[in-house]
Short mmCIF file of N, CA and C in Angstrom, two decimals:
data_model
loop_
_atom_site.label_atom_id
_atom_site.label_comp_id
_atom_site.label_asym_id
_atom_site.label_seq_id
_atom_site.Cartn_x
_atom_site.Cartn_y
_atom_site.Cartn_z
N MET F 1 12.39 166.01 -66.39
CA MET F 1 11.76 165.78 -65.10
C MET F 1 10.34 165.29 -65.33
N PRO F 2 9.91 164.28 -64.58
CA PRO F 2 8.55 163.79 -64.73
C PRO F 2 7.55 164.90 -64.44
N SER F 3 6.45 164.91 -65.19
CA SER F 3 5.50 166.00 -65.04
C SER F 3 4.32 165.64 -64.15
N ASP F 4 4.01 164.36 -63.99
CA ASP F 4 2.86 164.03 -63.17
C ASP F 4 3.22 164.08 -61.68
N PRO F 5 2.25 164.41 -60.83
CA PRO F 5 2.53 164.60 -59.40
C PRO F 5 3.12 163.36 -58.71
N ARG F 6 2.68 162.17 -59.10
CA ARG F 6 3.21 160.96 -58.46
C ARG F 6 4.68 160.77 -58.77
N SER F 7 5.07 161.03 -59.99
CA SER F 7 6.48 160.89 -60.37
C SER F 7 7.34 161.93 -59.66
N ARG F 8 6.83 163.15 -59.54
CA ARG F 8 7.58 164.19 -58.82
C ARG F 8 7.75 163.81 -57.36
N LEU F 9 6.70 163.29 -56.75
CA LEU F 9 6.79 162.85 -55.36
C LEU F 9 7.80 161.71 -55.21
N LEU F 10 7.76 160.78 -56.14
CA LEU F 10 8.71 159.66 -56.10
C LEU F 10 10.15 160.17 -56.22
N MET F 11 10.40 161.13 -57.10
CA MET F 11 11.75 161.67 -57.25
C MET F 11 12.20 162.42 -56.00
N ARG F 12 11.27 163.10 -55.34
CA ARG F 12 11.62 163.76 -54.08
C ARG F 12 11.98 162.74 -53.00
N LEU F 13 11.23 161.66 -52.97
CA LEU F 13 11.54 160.61 -52.00
C LEU F 13 12.88 159.94 -52.29
N VAL F 14 13.17 159.71 -53.56
CA VAL F 14 14.46 159.13 -53.95
C VAL F 14 15.59 160.08 -53.57
N ALA F 15 15.39 161.38 -53.79
CA ALA F 15 16.42 162.36 -53.44
C ALA F 15 16.64 162.38 -51.92
N MET F 16 15.56 162.34 -51.14
CA MET F 16 15.70 162.32 -49.68
C MET F 16 16.43 161.06 -49.23
N LEU F 17 16.10 159.94 -49.84
CA LEU F 17 16.76 158.69 -49.50
C LEU F 17 18.24 158.74 -49.84
N ALA F 18 18.58 159.36 -50.97
CA ALA F 18 19.99 159.49 -51.37
C ALA F 18 20.77 160.29 -50.32
N TRP F 19 20.22 161.43 -49.91
CA TRP F 19 20.91 162.26 -48.92
C TRP F 19 21.00 161.55 -47.57
N LEU F 20 19.93 160.86 -47.17
CA LEU F 20 19.96 160.13 -45.90
C LEU F 20 20.98 158.99 -45.93
N LEU F 21 21.06 158.30 -47.06
CA LEU F 21 22.04 157.22 -47.17
C LEU F 21 23.46 157.77 -47.12
N LEU F 22 23.71 158.89 -47.77
CA LEU F 22 25.04 159.49 -47.72
C LEU F 22 25.38 159.89 -46.29
N ALA F 23 24.42 160.45 -45.57
CA ALA F 23 24.65 160.81 -44.17
C ALA F 23 24.90 159.56 -43.32
N ALA F 24 24.16 158.50 -43.57
CA ALA F 24 24.36 157.25 -42.82
C ALA F 24 25.75 156.67 -43.10
N ILE F 25 26.18 156.73 -44.35
CA ILE F 25 27.52 156.26 -44.70
C ILE F 25 28.57 157.06 -43.93
N ALA F 26 28.39 158.37 -43.87
CA ALA F 26 29.34 159.21 -43.14
C ALA F 26 29.37 158.84 -41.66
N LEU F 27 28.20 158.66 -41.06
CA LEU F 27 28.14 158.30 -39.64
C LEU F 27 28.83 156.96 -39.37
N VAL F 28 28.53 155.99 -40.19
CA VAL F 28 29.10 154.65 -40.01
C VAL F 28 30.61 154.68 -40.26
N THR F 29 31.03 155.46 -41.24
CA THR F 29 32.46 155.53 -41.57
C THR F 29 33.26 156.19 -40.47
N LEU F 30 32.69 157.18 -39.82
CA LEU F 30 33.44 157.94 -38.83
C LEU F 30 33.20 157.48 -37.39
N ALA F 31 32.25 156.58 -37.19
CA ALA F 31 31.99 156.06 -35.85
C ALA F 31 33.16 155.17 -35.41
N PRO F 32 33.34 155.01 -34.12
CA PRO F 32 34.38 154.08 -33.65
C PRO F 32 34.16 152.69 -34.26
N ILE F 33 35.24 152.00 -34.52
CA ILE F 33 35.19 150.72 -35.23
C ILE F 33 34.25 149.72 -34.55
N GLY F 34 34.14 149.78 -33.24
CA GLY F 34 33.26 148.86 -32.52
C GLY F 34 31.79 149.09 -32.80
N LEU F 35 31.43 150.28 -33.27
CA LEU F 35 30.03 150.60 -33.58
C LEU F 35 29.69 150.37 -35.05
N ARG F 36 30.68 150.01 -35.84
CA ARG F 36 30.47 149.81 -37.26
C ARG F 36 29.65 148.55 -37.51
N PRO F 37 28.48 148.68 -38.15
CA PRO F 37 27.70 147.48 -38.45
C PRO F 37 28.40 146.65 -39.53
N THR F 38 28.22 145.35 -39.46
CA THR F 38 28.80 144.48 -40.48
C THR F 38 27.71 143.58 -41.05
N THR F 39 27.93 143.15 -42.27
CA THR F 39 26.97 142.28 -42.94
C THR F 39 27.46 140.85 -43.03
N GLY F 40 28.72 140.65 -42.74
CA GLY F 40 29.30 139.33 -42.92
C GLY F 40 30.13 139.25 -44.20
N TYR F 41 29.95 140.24 -45.07
CA TYR F 41 30.76 140.33 -46.28
C TYR F 41 32.03 141.10 -45.96
N SER F 42 32.96 141.09 -46.89
CA SER F 42 34.20 141.84 -46.65
C SER F 42 33.88 143.34 -46.62
N PRO F 43 34.65 144.10 -45.84
CA PRO F 43 34.42 145.56 -45.79
C PRO F 43 34.51 146.22 -47.16
N SER F 44 35.34 145.71 -48.05
CA SER F 44 35.44 146.29 -49.39
C SER F 44 34.13 146.12 -50.15
N ILE F 45 33.50 144.97 -50.03
CA ILE F 45 32.21 144.75 -50.70
C ILE F 45 31.16 145.67 -50.09
N GLU F 46 31.18 145.82 -48.76
CA GLU F 46 30.23 146.71 -48.10
C GLU F 46 30.40 148.15 -48.58
N ARG F 47 31.65 148.60 -48.68
CA ARG F 47 31.92 149.97 -49.16
C ARG F 47 31.42 150.14 -50.60
N PHE F 48 31.76 149.18 -51.44
CA PHE F 48 31.38 149.23 -52.85
C PHE F 48 29.86 149.32 -52.99
N ILE F 49 29.14 148.46 -52.28
CA ILE F 49 27.68 148.45 -52.37
C ILE F 49 27.07 149.73 -51.80
N ALA F 50 27.60 150.21 -50.68
CA ALA F 50 27.06 151.43 -50.08
C ALA F 50 27.21 152.62 -51.03
N PHE F 51 28.40 152.80 -51.58
CA PHE F 51 28.61 153.92 -52.50
C PHE F 51 27.88 153.70 -53.83
N GLY F 52 27.75 152.44 -54.24
CA GLY F 52 26.99 152.15 -55.44
C GLY F 52 25.53 152.52 -55.27
N ALA F 53 24.97 152.19 -54.10
CA ALA F 53 23.57 152.51 -53.83
C ALA F 53 23.34 154.01 -53.79
N VAL F 54 24.23 154.74 -53.13
CA VAL F 54 24.05 156.20 -53.03
C VAL F 54 24.24 156.84 -54.41
N GLY F 55 25.19 156.35 -55.19
CA GLY F 55 25.38 156.87 -56.55
C GLY F 55 24.15 156.62 -57.42
N PHE F 56 23.59 155.43 -57.30
CA PHE F 56 22.39 155.06 -58.05
C PHE F 56 21.24 156.00 -57.70
N LEU F 57 21.00 156.18 -56.39
CA LEU F 57 19.89 157.03 -55.95
C LEU F 57 20.06 158.47 -56.41
N PHE F 58 21.28 159.01 -56.29
CA PHE F 58 21.51 160.39 -56.74
C PHE F 58 21.30 160.52 -58.25
N ALA F 59 21.76 159.54 -59.02
CA ALA F 59 21.61 159.61 -60.48
C ALA F 59 20.14 159.55 -60.89
N VAL F 60 19.35 158.76 -60.19
CA VAL F 60 17.92 158.68 -60.49
C VAL F 60 17.23 159.98 -60.08
N ALA F 61 17.60 160.51 -58.93
CA ALA F 61 16.93 161.71 -58.40
C ALA F 61 17.32 162.98 -59.14
N TYR F 62 18.58 163.06 -59.58
CA TYR F 62 19.09 164.29 -60.22
C TYR F 62 19.74 163.96 -61.57
N PRO F 63 18.97 163.55 -62.56
CA PRO F 63 19.55 163.10 -63.83
C PRO F 63 20.28 164.19 -64.62
N ARG F 64 19.99 165.44 -64.36
CA ARG F 64 20.65 166.53 -65.09
C ARG F 64 21.88 167.05 -64.36
N ARG F 65 22.26 166.43 -63.29
CA ARG F 65 23.39 166.89 -62.48
C ARG F 65 24.44 165.79 -62.29
N LEU F 66 24.67 165.00 -63.32
CA LEU F 66 25.53 163.83 -63.19
C LEU F 66 26.97 164.19 -62.81
N TRP F 67 27.52 165.24 -63.40
CA TRP F 67 28.90 165.62 -63.06
C TRP F 67 28.97 166.13 -61.63
N SER F 68 27.95 166.83 -61.20
CA SER F 68 27.91 167.29 -59.80
C SER F 68 27.83 166.09 -58.85
N ILE F 69 27.07 165.09 -59.25
CA ILE F 69 26.95 163.88 -58.42
C ILE F 69 28.30 163.17 -58.33
N VAL F 70 28.98 163.04 -59.46
CA VAL F 70 30.29 162.38 -59.45
C VAL F 70 31.25 163.15 -58.55
N LEU F 71 31.26 164.48 -58.67
CA LEU F 71 32.12 165.29 -57.81
C LEU F 71 31.75 165.14 -56.33
N LEU F 72 30.45 165.10 -56.05
CA LEU F 72 30.00 164.91 -54.67
C LEU F 72 30.49 163.58 -54.11
N LEU F 73 30.34 162.51 -54.89
CA LEU F 73 30.74 161.19 -54.41
C LEU F 73 32.24 161.07 -54.23
N VAL F 74 32.99 161.60 -55.19
CA VAL F 74 34.45 161.56 -55.06
C VAL F 74 34.88 162.41 -53.87
N GLY F 75 34.30 163.59 -53.73
CA GLY F 75 34.63 164.45 -52.60
C GLY F 75 34.26 163.81 -51.27
N ALA F 76 33.11 163.15 -51.21
CA ALA F 76 32.70 162.47 -49.98
C ALA F 76 33.65 161.33 -49.65
N ALA F 77 34.03 160.56 -50.66
CA ALA F 77 34.95 159.44 -50.43
C ALA F 77 36.30 159.94 -49.93
N ILE F 78 36.83 160.97 -50.57
CA ILE F 78 38.12 161.55 -50.14
C ILE F 78 38.01 162.10 -48.73
N SER F 79 36.95 162.85 -48.47
CA SER F 79 36.76 163.46 -47.14
C SER F 79 36.64 162.40 -46.05
N LEU F 80 35.86 161.38 -46.31
CA LEU F 80 35.66 160.35 -45.30
C LEU F 80 36.94 159.57 -45.02
N GLU F 81 37.70 159.28 -46.06
CA GLU F 81 38.97 158.59 -45.84
C GLU F 81 39.95 159.49 -45.09
N ALA F 82 39.97 160.76 -45.44
CA ALA F 82 40.88 161.70 -44.75
C ALA F 82 40.48 161.87 -43.28
N LEU F 83 39.19 161.96 -43.01
CA LEU F 83 38.72 162.13 -41.64
C LEU F 83 39.02 160.89 -40.78
N GLN F 84 39.09 159.74 -41.41
CA GLN F 84 39.44 158.53 -40.65
C GLN F 84 40.88 158.58 -40.16
N LEU F 85 41.72 159.37 -40.82
CA LEU F 85 43.12 159.47 -40.41
C LEU F 85 43.27 160.14 -39.05
N VAL F 86 42.29 160.94 -38.64
CA VAL F 86 42.37 161.61 -37.34
C VAL F 86 41.62 160.85 -36.26
N SER F 87 41.00 159.74 -36.62
CA SER F 87 40.28 158.93 -35.65
C SER F 87 41.22 157.87 -35.06
N VAL F 88 41.09 157.66 -33.76
CA VAL F 88 41.96 156.70 -33.08
C VAL F 88 41.69 155.27 -33.54
N SER F 89 40.42 154.93 -33.74
CA SER F 89 40.09 153.55 -34.03
C SER F 89 39.89 153.26 -35.52
N ARG F 90 40.08 154.23 -36.37
CA ARG F 90 39.85 154.04 -37.81
C ARG F 90 41.12 154.35 -38.58
N HIS F 91 41.14 153.98 -39.85
CA HIS F 91 42.29 154.27 -40.70
C HIS F 91 41.80 154.50 -42.13
N GLY F 92 42.26 155.55 -42.75
CA GLY F 92 41.92 155.83 -44.13
C GLY F 92 42.97 155.21 -45.04
N ARG F 93 42.51 154.60 -46.12
CA ARG F 93 43.44 153.96 -47.05
C ARG F 93 43.06 154.29 -48.48
N LEU F 94 44.06 154.36 -49.34
CA LEU F 94 43.81 154.64 -50.76
C LEU F 94 43.00 153.53 -51.42
N VAL F 95 43.23 152.29 -51.01
CA VAL F 95 42.48 151.17 -51.57
C VAL F 95 40.99 151.34 -51.27
N ASP F 96 40.67 151.72 -50.04
CA ASP F 96 39.26 151.94 -49.67
C ASP F 96 38.67 153.09 -50.48
N LEU F 97 39.45 154.14 -50.69
CA LEU F 97 39.01 155.26 -51.51
C LEU F 97 38.67 154.79 -52.92
N GLY F 98 39.54 153.98 -53.49
CA GLY F 98 39.29 153.46 -54.84
C GLY F 98 38.03 152.63 -54.92
N VAL F 99 37.79 151.79 -53.91
CA VAL F 99 36.59 150.95 -53.88
C VAL F 99 35.34 151.83 -53.81
N LYS F 100 35.38 152.86 -52.98
CA LYS F 100 34.23 153.76 -52.85
C LYS F 100 33.95 154.51 -54.14
N VAL F 101 35.01 155.03 -54.77
CA VAL F 101 34.83 155.78 -56.02
C VAL F 101 34.32 154.86 -57.12
N LEU F 102 34.86 153.66 -57.21
CA LEU F 102 34.41 152.71 -58.22
C LEU F 102 32.95 152.33 -58.00
N GLY F 103 32.59 152.05 -56.75
CA GLY F 103 31.20 151.71 -56.44
C GLY F 103 30.26 152.85 -56.76
N GLY F 104 30.64 154.07 -56.37
CA GLY F 104 29.80 155.23 -56.66
C GLY F 104 29.64 155.46 -58.15
N GLY F 105 30.73 155.31 -58.89
CA GLY F 105 30.66 155.50 -60.35
C GLY F 105 29.77 154.46 -61.02
N LEU F 106 29.88 153.22 -60.59
CA LEU F 106 29.04 152.18 -61.17
C LEU F 106 27.58 152.40 -60.78
N GLY F 107 27.35 152.88 -59.56
CA GLY F 107 25.99 153.20 -59.14
C GLY F 107 25.38 154.31 -59.97
N VAL F 108 26.17 155.35 -60.25
CA VAL F 108 25.69 156.45 -61.10
C VAL F 108 25.35 155.91 -62.49
N ALA F 109 26.21 155.09 -63.05
CA ALA F 109 25.96 154.52 -64.38
C ALA F 109 24.68 153.69 -64.38
N GLY F 110 24.48 152.90 -63.33
CA GLY F 110 23.25 152.12 -63.23
C GLY F 110 22.03 153.00 -63.11
N GLY F 111 22.14 154.08 -62.36
CA GLY F 111 21.02 155.01 -62.22
C GLY F 111 20.67 155.68 -63.54
N VAL F 112 21.69 156.01 -64.33
CA VAL F 112 21.45 156.61 -65.65
C VAL F 112 20.69 155.63 -66.54
N VAL F 113 21.13 154.39 -66.54
CA VAL F 113 20.47 153.37 -67.37
C VAL F 113 19.02 153.18 -66.94
N VAL F 114 18.79 153.04 -65.65
CA VAL F 114 17.42 152.84 -65.15
C VAL F 114 16.55 154.03 -65.47
N ARG F 115 17.07 155.23 -65.29
CA ARG F 115 16.29 156.43 -65.58
C ARG F 115 15.92 156.52 -67.07
N ARG F 116 16.87 156.18 -67.93
CA ARG F 116 16.59 156.23 -69.38
C ARG F 116 15.60 155.16 -69.80
N VAL F 117 15.70 153.97 -69.24
CA VAL F 117 14.74 152.91 -69.55
C VAL F 117 13.36 153.32 -69.07
N TRP F 118 13.30 153.92 -67.87
CA TRP F 118 12.03 154.38 -67.33
C TRP F 118 11.40 155.42 -68.26
N GLN F 119 12.22 156.33 -68.78
CA GLN F 119 11.70 157.35 -69.70
C GLN F 119 11.19 156.73 -70.99
N LEU F 120 11.89 155.72 -71.47
CA LEU F 120 11.45 155.05 -72.70
C LEU F 120 10.13 154.31 -72.50
N LEU F 121 9.95 153.74 -71.32
CA LEU F 121 8.74 152.96 -71.05
C LEU F 121 7.57 153.80 -70.57
N SER F 122 7.82 155.05 -70.19
CA SER F 122 6.76 155.92 -69.71
C SER F 122 5.89 156.36 -70.88
N PRO F 123 4.58 156.44 -70.64
CA PRO F 123 3.71 156.92 -71.72
C PRO F 123 4.03 158.38 -72.05
N ALA F 124 3.85 158.72 -73.33
CA ALA F 124 4.11 160.08 -73.78
C ALA F 124 3.09 161.03 -73.16
N PRO F 125 3.54 162.25 -72.81
CA PRO F 125 2.59 163.22 -72.23
C PRO F 125 1.51 163.59 -73.24
N ARG F 126 0.32 163.76 -72.71
CA ARG F 126 -0.81 164.12 -73.58
C ARG F 126 -0.93 165.64 -73.63
N GLY F 127 -1.18 166.14 -74.77
CA GLY F 127 -1.27 167.59 -74.87
C GLY F 127 -2.30 168.02 -75.75
#
């Protein structure tokens, strides 16, 4: 964990952003289809990028909890797809689940790489 106050504050902000993004994904996923925002890209690309971004943020914010993050993302993807099955205007599909899990996993891997590069480039603590 970074020891200087600015780095700690940055990690807290990244963690808050990760949780807010996960909540936003849940809201968008479970909202009626007419309220779902679109980017113009295919929904699969949108799902992949959304879960990739949340995986990345969680991996950067919680580098010592990678397995917990993976379980959280897989559990969130499964839960969101299952909850869509009870919605009138939505549908849960295994293909969508796979896209979300793949995006989240790649995001976590990217977060690990960025965090390690950041550690390598950070000046050594003075003592």
